JSON list of C-alpha atoms in Angstrom, two decimals:
[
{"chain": "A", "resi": 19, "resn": "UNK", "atom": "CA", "xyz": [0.00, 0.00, 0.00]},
{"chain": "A", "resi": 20, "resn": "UNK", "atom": "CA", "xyz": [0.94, 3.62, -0.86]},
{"chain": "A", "resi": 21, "resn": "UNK", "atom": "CA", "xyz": [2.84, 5.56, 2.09]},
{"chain": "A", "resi": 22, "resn": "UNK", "atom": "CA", "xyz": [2.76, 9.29, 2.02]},
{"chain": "A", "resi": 23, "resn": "UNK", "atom": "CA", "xyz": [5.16, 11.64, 3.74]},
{"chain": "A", "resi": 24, "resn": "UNK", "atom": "CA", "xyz": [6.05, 15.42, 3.03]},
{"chain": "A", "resi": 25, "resn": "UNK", "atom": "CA", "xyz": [3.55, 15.71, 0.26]},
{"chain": "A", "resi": 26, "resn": "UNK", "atom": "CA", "xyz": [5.18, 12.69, -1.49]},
{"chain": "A", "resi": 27, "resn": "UNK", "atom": "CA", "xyz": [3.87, 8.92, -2.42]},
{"chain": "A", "resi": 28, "resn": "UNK", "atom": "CA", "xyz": [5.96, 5.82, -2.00]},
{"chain": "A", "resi": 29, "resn": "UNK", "atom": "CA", "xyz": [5.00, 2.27, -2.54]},
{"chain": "A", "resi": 30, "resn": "UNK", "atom": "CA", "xyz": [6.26, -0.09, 0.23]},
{"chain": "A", "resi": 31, "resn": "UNK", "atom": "CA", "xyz": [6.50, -3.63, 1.55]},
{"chain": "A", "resi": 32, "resn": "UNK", "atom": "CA", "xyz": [6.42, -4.21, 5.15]},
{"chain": "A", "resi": 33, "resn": "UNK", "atom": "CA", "xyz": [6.97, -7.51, 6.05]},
{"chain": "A", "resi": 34, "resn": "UNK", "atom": "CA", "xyz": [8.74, -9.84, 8.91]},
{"chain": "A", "resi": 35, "resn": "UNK", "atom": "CA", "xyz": [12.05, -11.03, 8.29]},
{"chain": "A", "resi": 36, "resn": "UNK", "atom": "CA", "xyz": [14.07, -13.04, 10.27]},
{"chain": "A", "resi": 37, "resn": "UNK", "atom": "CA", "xyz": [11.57, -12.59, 13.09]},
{"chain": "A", "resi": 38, "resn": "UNK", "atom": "CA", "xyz": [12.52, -8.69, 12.44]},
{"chain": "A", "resi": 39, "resn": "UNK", "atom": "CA", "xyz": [10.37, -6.16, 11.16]},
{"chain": "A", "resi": 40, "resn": "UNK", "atom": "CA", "xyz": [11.23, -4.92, 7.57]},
{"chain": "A", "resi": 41, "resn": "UNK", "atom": "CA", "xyz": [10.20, -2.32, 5.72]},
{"chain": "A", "resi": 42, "resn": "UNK", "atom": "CA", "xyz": [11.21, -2.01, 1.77]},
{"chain": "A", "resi": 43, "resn": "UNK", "atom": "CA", "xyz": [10.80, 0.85, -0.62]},
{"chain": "A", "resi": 44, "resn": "UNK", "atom": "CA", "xyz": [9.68, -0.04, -3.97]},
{"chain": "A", "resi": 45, "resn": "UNK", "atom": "CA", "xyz": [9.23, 3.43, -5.99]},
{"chain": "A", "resi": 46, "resn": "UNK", "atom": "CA", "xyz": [7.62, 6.87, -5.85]},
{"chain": "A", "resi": 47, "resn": "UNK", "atom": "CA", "xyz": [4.26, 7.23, -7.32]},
{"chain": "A", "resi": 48, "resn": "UNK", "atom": "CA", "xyz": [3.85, 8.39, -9.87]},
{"chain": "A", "resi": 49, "resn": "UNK", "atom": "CA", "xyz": [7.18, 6.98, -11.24]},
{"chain": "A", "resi": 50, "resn": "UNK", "atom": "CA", "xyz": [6.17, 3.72, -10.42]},
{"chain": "A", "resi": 51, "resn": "UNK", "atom": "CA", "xyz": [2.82, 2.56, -11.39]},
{"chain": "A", "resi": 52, "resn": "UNK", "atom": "CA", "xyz": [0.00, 0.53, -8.64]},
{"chain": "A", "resi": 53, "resn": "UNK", "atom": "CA", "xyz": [0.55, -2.62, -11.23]},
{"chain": "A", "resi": 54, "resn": "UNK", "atom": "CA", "xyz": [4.06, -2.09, -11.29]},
{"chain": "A", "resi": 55, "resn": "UNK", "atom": "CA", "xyz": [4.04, -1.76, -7.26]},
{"chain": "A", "resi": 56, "resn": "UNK", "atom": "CA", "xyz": [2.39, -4.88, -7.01]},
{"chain": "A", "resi": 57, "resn": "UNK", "atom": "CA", "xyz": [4.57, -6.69, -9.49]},
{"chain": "A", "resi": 58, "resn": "UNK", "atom": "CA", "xyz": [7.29, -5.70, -7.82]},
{"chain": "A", "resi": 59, "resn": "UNK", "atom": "CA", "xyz": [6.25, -6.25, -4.07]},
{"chain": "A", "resi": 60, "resn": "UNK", "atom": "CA", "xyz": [5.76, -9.44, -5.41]},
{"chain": "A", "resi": 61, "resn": "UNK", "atom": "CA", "xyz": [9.09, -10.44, -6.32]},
{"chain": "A", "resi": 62, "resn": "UNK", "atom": "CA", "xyz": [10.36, -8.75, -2.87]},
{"chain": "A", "resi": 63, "resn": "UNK", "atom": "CA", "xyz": [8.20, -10.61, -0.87]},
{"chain": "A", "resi": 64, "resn": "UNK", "atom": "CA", "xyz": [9.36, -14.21, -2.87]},
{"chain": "A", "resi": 65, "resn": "UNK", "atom": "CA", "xyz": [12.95, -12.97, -2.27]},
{"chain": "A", "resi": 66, "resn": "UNK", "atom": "CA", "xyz": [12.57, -12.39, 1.30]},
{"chain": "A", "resi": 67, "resn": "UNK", "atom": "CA", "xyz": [10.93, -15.96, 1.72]},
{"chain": "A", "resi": 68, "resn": "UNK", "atom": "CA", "xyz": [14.38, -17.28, -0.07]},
{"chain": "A", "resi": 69, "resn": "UNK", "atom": "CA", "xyz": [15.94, -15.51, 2.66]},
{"chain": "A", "resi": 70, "resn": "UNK", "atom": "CA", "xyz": [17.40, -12.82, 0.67]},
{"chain": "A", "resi": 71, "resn": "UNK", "atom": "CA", "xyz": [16.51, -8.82, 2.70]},
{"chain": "A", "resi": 72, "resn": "UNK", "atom": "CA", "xyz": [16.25, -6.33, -0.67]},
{"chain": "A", "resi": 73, "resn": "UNK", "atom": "CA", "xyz": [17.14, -3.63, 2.11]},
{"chain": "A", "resi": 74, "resn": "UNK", "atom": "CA", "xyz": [20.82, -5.25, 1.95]},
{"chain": "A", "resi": 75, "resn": "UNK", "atom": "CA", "xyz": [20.99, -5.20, -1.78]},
{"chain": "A", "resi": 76, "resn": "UNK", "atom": "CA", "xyz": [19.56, -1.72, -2.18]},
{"chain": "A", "resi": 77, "resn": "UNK", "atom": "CA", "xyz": [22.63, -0.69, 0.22]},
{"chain": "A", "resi": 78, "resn": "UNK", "atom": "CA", "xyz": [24.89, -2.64, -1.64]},
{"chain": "A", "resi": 79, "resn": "UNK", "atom": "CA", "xyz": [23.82, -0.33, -4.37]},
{"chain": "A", "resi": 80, "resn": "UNK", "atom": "CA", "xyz": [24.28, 2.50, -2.35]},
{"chain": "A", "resi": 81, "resn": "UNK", "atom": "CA", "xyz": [27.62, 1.88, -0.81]},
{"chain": "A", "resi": 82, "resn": "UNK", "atom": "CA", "xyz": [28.53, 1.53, -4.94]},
{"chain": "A", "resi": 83, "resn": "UNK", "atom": "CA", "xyz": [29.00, -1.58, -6.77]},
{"chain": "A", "resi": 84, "resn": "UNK", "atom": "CA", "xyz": [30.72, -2.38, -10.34]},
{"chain": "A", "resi": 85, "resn": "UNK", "atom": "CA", "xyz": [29.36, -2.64, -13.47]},
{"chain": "A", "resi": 86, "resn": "UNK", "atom": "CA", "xyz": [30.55, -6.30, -13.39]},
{"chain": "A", "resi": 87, "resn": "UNK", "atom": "CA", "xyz": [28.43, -6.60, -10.31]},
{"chain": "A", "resi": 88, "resn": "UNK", "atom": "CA", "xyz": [25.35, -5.03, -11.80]},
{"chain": "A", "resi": 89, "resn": "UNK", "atom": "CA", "xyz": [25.20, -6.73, -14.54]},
{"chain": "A", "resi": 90, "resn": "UNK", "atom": "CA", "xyz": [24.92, -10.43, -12.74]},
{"chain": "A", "resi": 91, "resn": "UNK", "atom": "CA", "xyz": [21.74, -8.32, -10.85]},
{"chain": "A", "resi": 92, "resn": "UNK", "atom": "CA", "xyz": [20.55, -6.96, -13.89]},
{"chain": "A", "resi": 93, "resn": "UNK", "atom": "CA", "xyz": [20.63, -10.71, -15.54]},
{"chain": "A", "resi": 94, "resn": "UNK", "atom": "CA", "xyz": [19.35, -12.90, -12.41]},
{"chain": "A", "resi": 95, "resn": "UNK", "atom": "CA", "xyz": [17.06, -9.86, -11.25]},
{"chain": "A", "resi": 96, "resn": "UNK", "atom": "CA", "xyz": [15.47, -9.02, -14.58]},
{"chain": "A", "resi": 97, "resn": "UNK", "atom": "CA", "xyz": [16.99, -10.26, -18.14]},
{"chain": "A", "resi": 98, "resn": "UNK", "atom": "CA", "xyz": [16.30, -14.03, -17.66]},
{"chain": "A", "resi": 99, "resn": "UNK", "atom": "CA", "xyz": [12.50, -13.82, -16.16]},
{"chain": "A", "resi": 100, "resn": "UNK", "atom": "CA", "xyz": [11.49, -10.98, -18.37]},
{"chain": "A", "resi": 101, "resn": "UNK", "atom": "CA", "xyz": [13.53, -11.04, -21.81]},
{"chain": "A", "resi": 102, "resn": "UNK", "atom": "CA", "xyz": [13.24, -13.44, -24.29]},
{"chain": "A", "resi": 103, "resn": "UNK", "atom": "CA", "xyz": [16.59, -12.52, -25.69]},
{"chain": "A", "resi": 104, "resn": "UNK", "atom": "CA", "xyz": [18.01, -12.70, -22.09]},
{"chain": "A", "resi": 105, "resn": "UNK", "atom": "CA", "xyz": [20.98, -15.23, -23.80]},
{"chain": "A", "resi": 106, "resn": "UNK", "atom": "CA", "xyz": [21.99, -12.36, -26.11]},
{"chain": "A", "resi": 107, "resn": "UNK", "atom": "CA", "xyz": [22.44, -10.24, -23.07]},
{"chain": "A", "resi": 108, "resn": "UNK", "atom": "CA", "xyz": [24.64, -12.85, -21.83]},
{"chain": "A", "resi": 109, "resn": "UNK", "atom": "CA", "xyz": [26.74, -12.95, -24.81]},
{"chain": "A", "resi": 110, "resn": "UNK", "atom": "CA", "xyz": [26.60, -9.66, -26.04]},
{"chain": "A", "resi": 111, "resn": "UNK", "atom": "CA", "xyz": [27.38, -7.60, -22.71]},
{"chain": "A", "resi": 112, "resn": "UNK", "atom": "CA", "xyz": [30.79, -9.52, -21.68]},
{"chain": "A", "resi": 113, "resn": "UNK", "atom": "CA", "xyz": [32.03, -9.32, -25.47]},
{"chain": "A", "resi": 114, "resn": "UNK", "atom": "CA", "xyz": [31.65, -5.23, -25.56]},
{"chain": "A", "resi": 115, "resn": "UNK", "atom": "CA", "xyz": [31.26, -4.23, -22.03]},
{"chain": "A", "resi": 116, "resn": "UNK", "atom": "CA", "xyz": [33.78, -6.45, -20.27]},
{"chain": "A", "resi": 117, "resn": "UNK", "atom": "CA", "xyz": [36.22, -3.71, -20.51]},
{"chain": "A", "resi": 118, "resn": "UNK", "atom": "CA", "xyz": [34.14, -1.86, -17.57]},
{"chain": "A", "resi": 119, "resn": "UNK", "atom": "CA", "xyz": [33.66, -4.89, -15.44]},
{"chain": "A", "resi": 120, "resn": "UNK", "atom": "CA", "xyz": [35.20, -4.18, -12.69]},
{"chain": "A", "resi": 121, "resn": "UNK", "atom": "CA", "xyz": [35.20, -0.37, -12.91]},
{"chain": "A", "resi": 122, "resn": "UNK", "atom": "CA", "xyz": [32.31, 1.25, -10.35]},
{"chain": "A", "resi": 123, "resn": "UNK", "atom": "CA", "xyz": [28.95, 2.42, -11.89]},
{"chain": "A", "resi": 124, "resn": "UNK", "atom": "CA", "xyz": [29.95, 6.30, -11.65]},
{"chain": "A", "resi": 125, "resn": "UNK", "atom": "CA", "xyz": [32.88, 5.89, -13.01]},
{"chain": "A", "resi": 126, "resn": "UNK", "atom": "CA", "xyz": [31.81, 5.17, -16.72]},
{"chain": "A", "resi": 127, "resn": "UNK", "atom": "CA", "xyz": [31.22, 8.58, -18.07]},
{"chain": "A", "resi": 128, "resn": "UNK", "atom": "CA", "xyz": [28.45, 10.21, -20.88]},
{"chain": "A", "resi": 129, "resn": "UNK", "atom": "CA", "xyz": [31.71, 10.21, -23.25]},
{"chain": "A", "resi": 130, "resn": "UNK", "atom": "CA", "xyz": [32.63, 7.31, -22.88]},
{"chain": "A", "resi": 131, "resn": "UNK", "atom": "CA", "xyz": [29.13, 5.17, -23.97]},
{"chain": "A", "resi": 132, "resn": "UNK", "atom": "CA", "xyz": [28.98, 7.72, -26.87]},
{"chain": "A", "resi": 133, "resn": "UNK", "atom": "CA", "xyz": [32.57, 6.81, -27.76]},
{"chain": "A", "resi": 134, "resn": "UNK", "atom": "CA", "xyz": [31.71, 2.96, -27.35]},
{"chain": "A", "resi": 135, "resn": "UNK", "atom": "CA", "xyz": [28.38, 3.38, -29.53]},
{"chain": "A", "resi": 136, "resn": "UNK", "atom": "CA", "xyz": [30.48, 5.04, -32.32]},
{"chain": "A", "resi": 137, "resn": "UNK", "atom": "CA", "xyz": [33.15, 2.63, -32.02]},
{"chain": "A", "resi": 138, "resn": "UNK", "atom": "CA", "xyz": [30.55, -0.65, -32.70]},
{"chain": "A", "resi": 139, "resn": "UNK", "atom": "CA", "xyz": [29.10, 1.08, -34.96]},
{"chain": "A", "resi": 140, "resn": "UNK", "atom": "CA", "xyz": [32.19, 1.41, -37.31]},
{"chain": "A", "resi": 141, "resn": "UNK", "atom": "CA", "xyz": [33.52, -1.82, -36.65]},
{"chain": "A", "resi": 142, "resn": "UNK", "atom": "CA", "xyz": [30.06, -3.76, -36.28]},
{"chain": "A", "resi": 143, "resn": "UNK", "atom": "CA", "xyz": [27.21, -1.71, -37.98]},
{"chain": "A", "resi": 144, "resn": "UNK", "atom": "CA", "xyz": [24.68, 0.45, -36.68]},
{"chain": "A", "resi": 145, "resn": "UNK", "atom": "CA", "xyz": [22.09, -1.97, -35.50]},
{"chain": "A", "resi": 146, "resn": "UNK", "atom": "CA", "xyz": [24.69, -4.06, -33.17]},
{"chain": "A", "resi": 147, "resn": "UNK", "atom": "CA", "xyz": [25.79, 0.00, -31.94]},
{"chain": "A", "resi": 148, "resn": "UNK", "atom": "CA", "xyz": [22.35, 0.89, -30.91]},
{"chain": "A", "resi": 149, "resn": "UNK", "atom": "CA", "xyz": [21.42, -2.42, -28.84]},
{"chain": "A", "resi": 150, "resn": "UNK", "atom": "CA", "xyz": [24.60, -1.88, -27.09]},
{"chain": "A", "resi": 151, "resn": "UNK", "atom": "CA", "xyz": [23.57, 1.61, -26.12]},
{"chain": "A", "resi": 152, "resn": "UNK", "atom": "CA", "xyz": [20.26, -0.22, -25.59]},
{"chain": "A", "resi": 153, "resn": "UNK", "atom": "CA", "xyz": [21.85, -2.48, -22.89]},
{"chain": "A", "resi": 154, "resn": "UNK", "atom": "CA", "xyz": [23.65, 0.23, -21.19]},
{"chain": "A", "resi": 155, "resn": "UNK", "atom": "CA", "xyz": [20.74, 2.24, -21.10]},
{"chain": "A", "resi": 156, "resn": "UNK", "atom": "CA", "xyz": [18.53, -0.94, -19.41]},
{"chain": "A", "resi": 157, "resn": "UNK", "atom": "CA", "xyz": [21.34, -1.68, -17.13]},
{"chain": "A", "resi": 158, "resn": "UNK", "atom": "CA", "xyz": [21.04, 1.72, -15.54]},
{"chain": "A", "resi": 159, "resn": "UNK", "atom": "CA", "xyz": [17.61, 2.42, -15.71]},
{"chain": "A", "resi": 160, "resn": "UNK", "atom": "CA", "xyz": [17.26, -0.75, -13.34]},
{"chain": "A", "resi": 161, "resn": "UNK", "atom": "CA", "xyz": [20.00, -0.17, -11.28]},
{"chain": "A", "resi": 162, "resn": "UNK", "atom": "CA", "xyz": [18.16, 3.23, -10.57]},
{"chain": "A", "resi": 163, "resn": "UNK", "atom": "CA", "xyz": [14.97, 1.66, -9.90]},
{"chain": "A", "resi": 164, "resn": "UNK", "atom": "CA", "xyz": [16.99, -0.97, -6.96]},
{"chain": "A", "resi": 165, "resn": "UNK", "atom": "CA", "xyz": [18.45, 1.49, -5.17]},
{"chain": "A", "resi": 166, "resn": "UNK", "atom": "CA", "xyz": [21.66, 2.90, -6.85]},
{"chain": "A", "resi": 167, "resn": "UNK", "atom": "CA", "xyz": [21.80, 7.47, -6.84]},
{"chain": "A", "resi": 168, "resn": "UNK", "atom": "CA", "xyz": [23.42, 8.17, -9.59]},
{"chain": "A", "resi": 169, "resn": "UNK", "atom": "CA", "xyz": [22.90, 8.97, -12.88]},
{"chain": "A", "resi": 170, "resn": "UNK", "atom": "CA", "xyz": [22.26, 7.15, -16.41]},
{"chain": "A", "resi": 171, "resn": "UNK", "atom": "CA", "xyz": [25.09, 7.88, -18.66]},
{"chain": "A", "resi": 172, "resn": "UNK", "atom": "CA", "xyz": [23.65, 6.77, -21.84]},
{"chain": "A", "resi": 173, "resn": "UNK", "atom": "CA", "xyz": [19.98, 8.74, -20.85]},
{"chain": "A", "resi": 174, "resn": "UNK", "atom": "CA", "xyz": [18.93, 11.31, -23.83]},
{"chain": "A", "resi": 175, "resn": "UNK", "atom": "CA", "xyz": [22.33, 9.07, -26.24]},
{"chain": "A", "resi": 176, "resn": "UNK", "atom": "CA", "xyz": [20.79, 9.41, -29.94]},
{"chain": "A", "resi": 177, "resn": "UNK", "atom": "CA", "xyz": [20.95, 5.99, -31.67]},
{"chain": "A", "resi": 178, "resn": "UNK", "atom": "CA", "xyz": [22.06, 5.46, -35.06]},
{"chain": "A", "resi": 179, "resn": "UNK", "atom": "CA", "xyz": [19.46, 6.04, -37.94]},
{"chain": "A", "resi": 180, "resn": "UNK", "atom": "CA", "xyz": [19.22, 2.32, -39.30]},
{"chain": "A", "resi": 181, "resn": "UNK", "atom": "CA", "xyz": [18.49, 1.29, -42.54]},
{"chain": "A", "resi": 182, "resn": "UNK", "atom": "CA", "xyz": [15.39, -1.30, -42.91]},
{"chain": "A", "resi": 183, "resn": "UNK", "atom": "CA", "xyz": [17.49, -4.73, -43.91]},
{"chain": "A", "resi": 184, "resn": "UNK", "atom": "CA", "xyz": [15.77, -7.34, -45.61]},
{"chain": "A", "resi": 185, "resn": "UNK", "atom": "CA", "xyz": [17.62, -11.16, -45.15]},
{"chain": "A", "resi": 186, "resn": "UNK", "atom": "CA", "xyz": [16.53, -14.92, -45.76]},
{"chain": "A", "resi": 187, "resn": "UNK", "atom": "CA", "xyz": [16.19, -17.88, -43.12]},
{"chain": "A", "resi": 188, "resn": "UNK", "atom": "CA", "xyz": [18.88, -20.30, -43.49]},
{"chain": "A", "resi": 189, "resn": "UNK", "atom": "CA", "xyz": [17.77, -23.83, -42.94]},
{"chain": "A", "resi": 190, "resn": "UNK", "atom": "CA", "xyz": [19.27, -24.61, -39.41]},
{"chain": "A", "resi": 191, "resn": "UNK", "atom": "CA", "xyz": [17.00, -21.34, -38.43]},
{"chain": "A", "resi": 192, "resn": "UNK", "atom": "CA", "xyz": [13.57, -22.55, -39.88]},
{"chain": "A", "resi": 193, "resn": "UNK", "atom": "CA", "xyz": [12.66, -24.86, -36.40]},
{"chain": "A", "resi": 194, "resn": "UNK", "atom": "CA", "xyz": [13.10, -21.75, -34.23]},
{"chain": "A", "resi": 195, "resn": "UNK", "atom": "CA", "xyz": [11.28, -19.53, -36.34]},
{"chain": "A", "resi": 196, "resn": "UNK", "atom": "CA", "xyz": [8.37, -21.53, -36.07]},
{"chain": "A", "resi": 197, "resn": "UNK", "atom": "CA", "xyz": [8.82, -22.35, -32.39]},
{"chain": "A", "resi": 198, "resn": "UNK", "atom": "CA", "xyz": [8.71, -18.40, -32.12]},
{"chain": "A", "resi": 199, "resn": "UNK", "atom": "CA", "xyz": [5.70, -18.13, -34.28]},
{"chain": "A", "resi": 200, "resn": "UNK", "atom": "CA", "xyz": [3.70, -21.00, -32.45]},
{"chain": "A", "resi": 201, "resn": "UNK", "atom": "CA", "xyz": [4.38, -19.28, -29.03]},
{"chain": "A", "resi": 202, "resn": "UNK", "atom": "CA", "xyz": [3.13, -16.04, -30.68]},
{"chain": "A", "resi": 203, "resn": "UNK", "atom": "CA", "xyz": [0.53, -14.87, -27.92]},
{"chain": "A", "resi": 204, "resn": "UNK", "atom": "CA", "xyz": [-1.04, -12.52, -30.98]},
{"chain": "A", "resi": 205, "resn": "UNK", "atom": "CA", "xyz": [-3.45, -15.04, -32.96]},
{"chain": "A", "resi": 206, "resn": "UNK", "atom": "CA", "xyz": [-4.20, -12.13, -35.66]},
{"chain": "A", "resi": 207, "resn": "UNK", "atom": "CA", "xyz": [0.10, -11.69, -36.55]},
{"chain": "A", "resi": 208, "resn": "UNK", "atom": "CA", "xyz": [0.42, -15.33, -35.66]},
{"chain": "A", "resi": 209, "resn": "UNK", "atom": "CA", "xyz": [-2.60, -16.51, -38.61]},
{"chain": "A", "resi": 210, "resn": "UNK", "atom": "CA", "xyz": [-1.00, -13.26, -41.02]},
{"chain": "A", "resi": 211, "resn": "UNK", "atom": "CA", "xyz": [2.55, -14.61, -41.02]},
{"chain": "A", "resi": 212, "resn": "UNK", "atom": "CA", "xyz": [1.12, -18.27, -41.84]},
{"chain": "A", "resi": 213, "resn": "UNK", "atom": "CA", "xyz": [-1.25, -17.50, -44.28]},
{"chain": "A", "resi": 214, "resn": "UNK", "atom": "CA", "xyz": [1.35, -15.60, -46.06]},
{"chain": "A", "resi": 215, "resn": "UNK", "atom": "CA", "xyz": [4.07, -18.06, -45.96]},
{"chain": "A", "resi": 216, "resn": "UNK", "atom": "CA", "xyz": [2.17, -20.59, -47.51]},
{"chain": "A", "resi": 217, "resn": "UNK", "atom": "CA", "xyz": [0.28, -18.83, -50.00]},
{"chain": "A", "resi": 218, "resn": "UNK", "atom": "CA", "xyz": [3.04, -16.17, -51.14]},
{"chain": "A", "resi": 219, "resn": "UNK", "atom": "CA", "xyz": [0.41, -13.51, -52.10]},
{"chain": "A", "resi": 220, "resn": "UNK", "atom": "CA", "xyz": [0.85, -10.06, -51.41]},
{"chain": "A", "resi": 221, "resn": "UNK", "atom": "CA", "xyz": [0.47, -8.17, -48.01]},
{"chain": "A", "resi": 222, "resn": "UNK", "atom": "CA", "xyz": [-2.90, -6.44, -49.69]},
{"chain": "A", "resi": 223, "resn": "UNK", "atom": "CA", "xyz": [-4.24, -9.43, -50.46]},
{"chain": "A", "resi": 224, "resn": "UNK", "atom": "CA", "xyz": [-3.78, -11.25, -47.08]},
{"chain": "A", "resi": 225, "resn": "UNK", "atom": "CA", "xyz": [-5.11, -8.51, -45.64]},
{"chain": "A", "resi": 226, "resn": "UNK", "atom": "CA", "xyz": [-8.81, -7.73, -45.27]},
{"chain": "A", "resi": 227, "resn": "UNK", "atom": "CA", "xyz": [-10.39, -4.11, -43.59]},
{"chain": "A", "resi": 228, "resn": "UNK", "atom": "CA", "xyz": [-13.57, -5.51, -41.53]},
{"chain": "A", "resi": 229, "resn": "UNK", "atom": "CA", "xyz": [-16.67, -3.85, -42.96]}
]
C-alpha cells in the first residue's frame, strides 16, 4: 500500500524477516505505477521468503558496486524472467562491455558510452551499436529503480538512424522460427505470417479491412 510523507507517495512492503520487522521501498508514485508496485512487491516478498533482505541489496547499491556486479543483478534480477533474448544479453554484454567490469557504476562517463556506440558502430554496424547503447541504457535504468543514486550515462544518447534490412532464413533457423511463431501470444500476426508463408500472395491481399 501507498505511504505518504512530506507531500510525497511511495509504494512499500512491510513484512517480517528473520523474526525482524522490515520495511522495503519499492518506488515513488507516480514513477512507479500501482501494477508495477504490485509486481514488484511481489518479487520482494518471494525474495525475502528465499531468505534474501532487498534492504541489503539496495545498500549494496548505495555503498557503490561495479558494473561487473550489476550486470549479474541486472541478468538474475530481470533479463532471464522478463527477456526473451536474455541469452543475447549474456553474450553480447561480456564481449563489448567487459572492458568496464570491474570499474564502479559512476565511473563510466556520458563520453565514454557515446565513444563505445560510435566505435561498434564502425567496426560492427549500426544496429549491433544501438542495442549496445540499448543495454547500457537498461542496465542503468534498473539499477536506478533498486536502489543505486546516480545517474544514467547513456539517458537522452541518440541511436544510429538504421536502414530497414531485408535477409533470408537459413535452414538450421527454420525450427526456431516456427517455435517463435507458435508461441506467438497474438493469434491475428500469428494466422498473417502463416497464411502468407504458404500462399506467397501479397500483403494487400492477405489482408482484409472488416466492414
Amino acid at each position: 500500500m501507498p505511504f505518504w510523507k512530506q507531500g510525497s507517495k511511495s509504494f512499500k512492503v512491510y513484512r517480517k524477516f528473520n523474526d525482524k520487522p522490515v520495511r522495503v521501498t519499492l518506488g515513488k508514485y507516480p514513477e512507479m505505477t500501482i501494477e508495477q508496485a504490485r509486481n514488484e512487491a511481489q518479487r520482494v516478498i518471494a525474495e525475502m521468503i528465499k531468505g534474501k533482505n532487498p534492504n541489503e541489496e539496495k545498500k549494496k547499491l548505495r555503498d557503490e558496486i561495479t558494473f561487473g556486479e550489476m550486470f549479474v543483478l541486472y541478468m538474475e534480477r530481470y533479463s532471464k524472467h522478463h527477456k526473451k533474448t536474455w541469452r543475447d544479453d549474456e553474450r553480447d554484454v561480456p564481449r563489448f562491455f567487459g572492458h568496464w567490469f570491474q570499474r564502479k557504476l559512476s565511473a563510466i562517463s556520458r563520453q565514454e558510452v557515446q565513444t563505445l556506440h560510435e566505435k561498434v558502430g564502425k567496426e560492427n554496424g549500426f544496429y549491433q551499436a544501438n542495442h549496445v547503447l540499448s543495454r547500457i541504457r537498461s542496465i542503468y535504468n534498473k539499477a536506478i529503480e533498486w536502489g543505486w543514486e546516480g545517474i544514467n550515462p547513456a539517458q537522452r544518447l541518440k541511436k544510429f538512424k538504421e536502414k530497414s534490412r531485408e535477409r533470408f532464413l537459413h535452414p538450421d533457423e527454420m525450427p526456431r522460427f516456427f517455435e517463435s511463431l507458435d508461441n506467438e501470444p497474438n493469434d491475428t500476426i500469428r494466422d498473417y505470417i502463416y497464411v502468407s508463408l504458404f500462399t506467397g500472395v501479397r500483403k494487400s491481399n492477405v489482408l482484409v479491412k472488416s466492414e
